[in-house]
Short mmCIF file of C-alpha atoms in Angstrom, two decimals:
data_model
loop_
_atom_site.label_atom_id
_atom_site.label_comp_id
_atom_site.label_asym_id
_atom_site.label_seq_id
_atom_site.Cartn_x
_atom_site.Cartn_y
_atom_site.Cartn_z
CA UNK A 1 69.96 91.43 78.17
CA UNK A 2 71.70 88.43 76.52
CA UNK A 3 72.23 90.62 73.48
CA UNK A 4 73.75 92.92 75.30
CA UNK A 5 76.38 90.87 77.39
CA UNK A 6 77.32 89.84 73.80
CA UNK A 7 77.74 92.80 72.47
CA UNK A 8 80.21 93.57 75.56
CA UNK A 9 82.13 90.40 75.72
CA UNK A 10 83.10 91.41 71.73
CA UNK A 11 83.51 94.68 73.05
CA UNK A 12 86.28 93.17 75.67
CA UNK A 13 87.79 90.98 72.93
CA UNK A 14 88.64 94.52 71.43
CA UNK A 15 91.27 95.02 74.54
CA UNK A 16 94.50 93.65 75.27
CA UNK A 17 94.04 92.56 78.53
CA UNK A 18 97.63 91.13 80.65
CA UNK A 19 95.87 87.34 81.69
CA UNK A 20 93.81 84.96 80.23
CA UNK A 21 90.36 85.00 79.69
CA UNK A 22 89.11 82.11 81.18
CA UNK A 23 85.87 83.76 83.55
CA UNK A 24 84.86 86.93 83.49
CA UNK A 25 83.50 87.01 86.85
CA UNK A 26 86.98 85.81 88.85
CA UNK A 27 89.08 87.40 86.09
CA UNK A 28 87.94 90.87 87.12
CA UNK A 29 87.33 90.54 90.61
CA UNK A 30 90.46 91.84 91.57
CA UNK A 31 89.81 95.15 89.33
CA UNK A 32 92.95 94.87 86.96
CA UNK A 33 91.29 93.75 83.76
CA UNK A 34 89.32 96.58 84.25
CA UNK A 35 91.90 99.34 85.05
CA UNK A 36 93.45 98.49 81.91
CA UNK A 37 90.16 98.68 79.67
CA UNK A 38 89.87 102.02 81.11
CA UNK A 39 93.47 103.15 80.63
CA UNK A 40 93.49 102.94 77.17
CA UNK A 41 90.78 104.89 76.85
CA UNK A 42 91.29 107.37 79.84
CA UNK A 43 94.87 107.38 79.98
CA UNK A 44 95.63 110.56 81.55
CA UNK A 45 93.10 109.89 84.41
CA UNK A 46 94.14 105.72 85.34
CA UNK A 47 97.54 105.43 86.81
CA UNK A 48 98.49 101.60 85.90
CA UNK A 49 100.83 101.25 89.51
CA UNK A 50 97.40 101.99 92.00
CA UNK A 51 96.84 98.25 91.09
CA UNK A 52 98.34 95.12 91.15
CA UNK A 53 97.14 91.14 90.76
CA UNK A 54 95.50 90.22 94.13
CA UNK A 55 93.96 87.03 95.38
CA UNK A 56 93.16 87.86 98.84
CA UNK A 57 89.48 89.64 99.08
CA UNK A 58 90.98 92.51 101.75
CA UNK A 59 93.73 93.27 98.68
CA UNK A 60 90.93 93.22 95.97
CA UNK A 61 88.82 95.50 97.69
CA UNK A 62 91.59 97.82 98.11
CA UNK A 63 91.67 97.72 94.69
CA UNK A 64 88.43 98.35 93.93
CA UNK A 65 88.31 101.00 96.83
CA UNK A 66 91.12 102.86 94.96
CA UNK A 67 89.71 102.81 91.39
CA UNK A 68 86.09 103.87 92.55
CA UNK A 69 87.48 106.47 94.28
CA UNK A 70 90.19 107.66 91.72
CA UNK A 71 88.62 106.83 88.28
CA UNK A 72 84.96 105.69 87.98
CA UNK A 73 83.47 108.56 90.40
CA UNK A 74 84.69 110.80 87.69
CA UNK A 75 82.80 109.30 85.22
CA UNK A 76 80.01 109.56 87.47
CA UNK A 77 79.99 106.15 88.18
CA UNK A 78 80.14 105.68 92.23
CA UNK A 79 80.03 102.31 93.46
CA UNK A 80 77.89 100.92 96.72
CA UNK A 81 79.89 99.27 99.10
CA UNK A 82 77.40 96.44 98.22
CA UNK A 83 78.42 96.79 94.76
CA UNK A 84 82.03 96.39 95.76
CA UNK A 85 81.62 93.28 97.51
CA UNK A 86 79.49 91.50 95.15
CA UNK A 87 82.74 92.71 92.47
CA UNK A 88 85.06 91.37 95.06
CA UNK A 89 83.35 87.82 95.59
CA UNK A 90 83.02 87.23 92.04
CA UNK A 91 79.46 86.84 91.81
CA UNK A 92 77.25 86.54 88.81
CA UNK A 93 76.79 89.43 86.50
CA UNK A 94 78.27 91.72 88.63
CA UNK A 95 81.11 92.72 86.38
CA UNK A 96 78.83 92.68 83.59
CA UNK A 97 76.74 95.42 85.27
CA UNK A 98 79.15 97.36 85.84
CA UNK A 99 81.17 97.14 82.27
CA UNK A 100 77.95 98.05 80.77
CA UNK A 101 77.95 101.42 82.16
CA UNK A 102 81.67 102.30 81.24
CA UNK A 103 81.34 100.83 77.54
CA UNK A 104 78.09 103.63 77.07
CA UNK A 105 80.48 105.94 78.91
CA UNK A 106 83.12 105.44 76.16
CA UNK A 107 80.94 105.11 73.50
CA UNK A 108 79.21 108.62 74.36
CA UNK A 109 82.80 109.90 74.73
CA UNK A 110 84.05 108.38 71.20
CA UNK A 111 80.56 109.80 69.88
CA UNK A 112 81.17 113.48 71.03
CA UNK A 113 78.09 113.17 73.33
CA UNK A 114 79.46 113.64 76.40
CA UNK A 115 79.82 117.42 75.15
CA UNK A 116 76.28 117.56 74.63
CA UNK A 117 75.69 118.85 78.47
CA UNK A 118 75.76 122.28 79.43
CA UNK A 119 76.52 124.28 82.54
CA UNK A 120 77.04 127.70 83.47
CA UNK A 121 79.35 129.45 85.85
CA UNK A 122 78.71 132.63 86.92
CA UNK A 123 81.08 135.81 87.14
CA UNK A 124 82.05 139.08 86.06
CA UNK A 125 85.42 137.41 84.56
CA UNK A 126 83.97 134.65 82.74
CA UNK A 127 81.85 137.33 81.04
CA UNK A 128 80.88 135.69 77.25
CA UNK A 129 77.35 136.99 77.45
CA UNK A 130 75.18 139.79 79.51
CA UNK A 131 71.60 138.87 80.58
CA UNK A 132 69.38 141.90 80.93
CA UNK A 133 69.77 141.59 84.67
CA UNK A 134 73.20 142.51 84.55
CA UNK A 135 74.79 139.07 85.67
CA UNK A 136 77.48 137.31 83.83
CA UNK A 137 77.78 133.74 82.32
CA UNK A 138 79.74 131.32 80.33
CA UNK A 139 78.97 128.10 78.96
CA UNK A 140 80.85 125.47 79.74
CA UNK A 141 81.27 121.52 78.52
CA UNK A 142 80.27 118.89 81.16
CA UNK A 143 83.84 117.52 80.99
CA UNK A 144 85.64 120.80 82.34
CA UNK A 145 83.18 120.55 85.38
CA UNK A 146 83.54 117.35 85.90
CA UNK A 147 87.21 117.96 86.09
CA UNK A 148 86.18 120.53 88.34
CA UNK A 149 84.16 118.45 90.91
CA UNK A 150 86.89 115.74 91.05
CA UNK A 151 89.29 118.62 92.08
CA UNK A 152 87.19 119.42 94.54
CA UNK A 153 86.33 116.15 95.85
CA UNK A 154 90.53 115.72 96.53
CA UNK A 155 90.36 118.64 98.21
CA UNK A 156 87.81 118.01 100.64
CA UNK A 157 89.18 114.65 100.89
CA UNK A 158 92.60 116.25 101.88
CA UNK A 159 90.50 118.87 104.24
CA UNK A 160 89.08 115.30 105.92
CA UNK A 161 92.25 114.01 106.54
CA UNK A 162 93.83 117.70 107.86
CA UNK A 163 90.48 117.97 110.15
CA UNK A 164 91.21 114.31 111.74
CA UNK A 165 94.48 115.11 112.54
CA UNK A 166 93.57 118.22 114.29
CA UNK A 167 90.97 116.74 116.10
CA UNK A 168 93.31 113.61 117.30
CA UNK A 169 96.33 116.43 118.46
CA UNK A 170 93.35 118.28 120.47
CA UNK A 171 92.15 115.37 122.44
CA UNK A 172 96.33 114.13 123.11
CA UNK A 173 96.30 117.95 124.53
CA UNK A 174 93.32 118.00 126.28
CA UNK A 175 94.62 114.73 128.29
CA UNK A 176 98.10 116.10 128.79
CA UNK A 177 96.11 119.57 130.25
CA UNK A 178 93.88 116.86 132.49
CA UNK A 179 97.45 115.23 133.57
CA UNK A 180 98.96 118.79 134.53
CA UNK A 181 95.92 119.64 136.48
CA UNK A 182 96.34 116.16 138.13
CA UNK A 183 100.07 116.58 139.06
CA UNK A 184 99.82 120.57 140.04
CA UNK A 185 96.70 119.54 142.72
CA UNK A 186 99.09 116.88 144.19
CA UNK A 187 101.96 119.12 144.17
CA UNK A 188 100.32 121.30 145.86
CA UNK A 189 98.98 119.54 148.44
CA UNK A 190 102.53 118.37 149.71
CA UNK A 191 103.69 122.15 149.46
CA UNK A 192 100.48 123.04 151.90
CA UNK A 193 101.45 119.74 154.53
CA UNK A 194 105.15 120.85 154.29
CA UNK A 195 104.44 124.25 154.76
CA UNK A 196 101.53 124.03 157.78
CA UNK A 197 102.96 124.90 161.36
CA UNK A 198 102.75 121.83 163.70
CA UNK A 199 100.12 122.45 166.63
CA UNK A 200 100.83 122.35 170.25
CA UNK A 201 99.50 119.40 170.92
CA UNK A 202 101.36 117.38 167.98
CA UNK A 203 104.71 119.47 169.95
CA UNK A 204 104.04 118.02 172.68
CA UNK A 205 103.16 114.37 171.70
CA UNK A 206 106.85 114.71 170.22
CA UNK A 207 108.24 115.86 173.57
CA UNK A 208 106.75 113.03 175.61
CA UNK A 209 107.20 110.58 172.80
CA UNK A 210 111.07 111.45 172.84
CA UNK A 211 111.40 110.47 176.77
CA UNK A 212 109.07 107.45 176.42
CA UNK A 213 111.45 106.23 173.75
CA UNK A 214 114.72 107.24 175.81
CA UNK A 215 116.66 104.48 177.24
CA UNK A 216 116.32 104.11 181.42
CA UNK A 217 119.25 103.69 183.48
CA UNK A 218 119.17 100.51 185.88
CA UNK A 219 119.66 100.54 189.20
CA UNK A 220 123.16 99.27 190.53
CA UNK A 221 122.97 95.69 192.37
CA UNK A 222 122.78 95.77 195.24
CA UNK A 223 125.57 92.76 195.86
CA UNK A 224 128.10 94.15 193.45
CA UNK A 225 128.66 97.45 196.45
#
């Protein structure tokens, strides 16, 4: 193992990296080394302005967040959450772990060998061979599907997002529906008190309450005749 962190911290000297090398551990933690080791040899896939120097851990784990989601899944490298933090908090050999696997991913890229893998899609327009049961396929390098899956992997992402929103606007509805129910029962039980003819006996407490209320005359004094 000690061979091989040698190997990669000459393999690192190789890159022009923006700050000092002073340790590997902190120097990475925020992901930025890293994005730019990958740039130069991904360039087309690592987009330089996702990242920027951080020193707080919620900002470095955004970073981190961003490239595993962006960049390393489609090398097939997908990092834990656990993995992230450890990145994040600088701890030992973490970084080296994880460099490892994306110097054998280049190398196998500078090598050719990433083409090495296979697949086949199916389908009458992708027609380069016929097997004898009539079906269709075409060979295909691992690369183009990978390209494939990480389209689809935005797309579901974006499906995600579109199925949150729609599920957030039906429960706002479904308490505005609960309010208008609300307000319409209320509503119409003052129409149905308004509306409901008044008794005879609640007439008549009216008509005796009216006289009981009245003001009585007095009787003239007596002395003043």
């Amino acid at each position: 193992m000690e061979g091989d962190y040698e190997e990669l911290y000459k393999w690192i000297e190789e890159h022009t990296i923006s700050r000092p090398k002073r340790n590997i551990n902190r120097d990475f933690a925020d992901a930025v080394p890293l994005v730019e080791i990958l740039k130069h040899h991904y360039p087309k896939l690592v987009e330089l302005h996702n990242y920027c120097p951080k020193n707080s851990y919620s900002q470095k784990l955004i970073n981190w967040e961003t490239l595993n989601n962006k960049v390393l899944k489609k090398l097939q490298i997908n990092l834990t959450k656990k993995r992230i933090d450890q990145l994040c908090k600088a701890e030992m050999g973490a970084i080296e772990r994880l460099l490892l696997e994306i110097k054998q991913k280049v190398e196998q890229k500078t090598s050719g060998n990433e083409h090495c893998e296979v697949f086949y899609l199916e389908g009458p327009n992708n027609a380069v061979g016929k097997l004898q049961n009539g079906t269709h396929k075409k060979m295909v390098p691992s690369t183009v599907v990978d390209k494939m899956q990480a389209q689809l992997d935005e797309k579901s992402e974006a499906v995600n997002i579109l199925k949150n929103k729609v599920d957030h606007l039906e429960n706002l509805l479904n308490i505005k529906e609960e309010r208008i129910k609300d307000l319409s029962i209320q509503l119409q039980t003052i129409v149905n008190q308004s509306s409901r003819p008044e008794s005879a006996q609640e007439r008549a407490s009216k008509f005796f309450g009216f006289f009981q209320s009245s003001t009585i005359l007095p009787e003239p004094n007596k002395h003043e005749q």
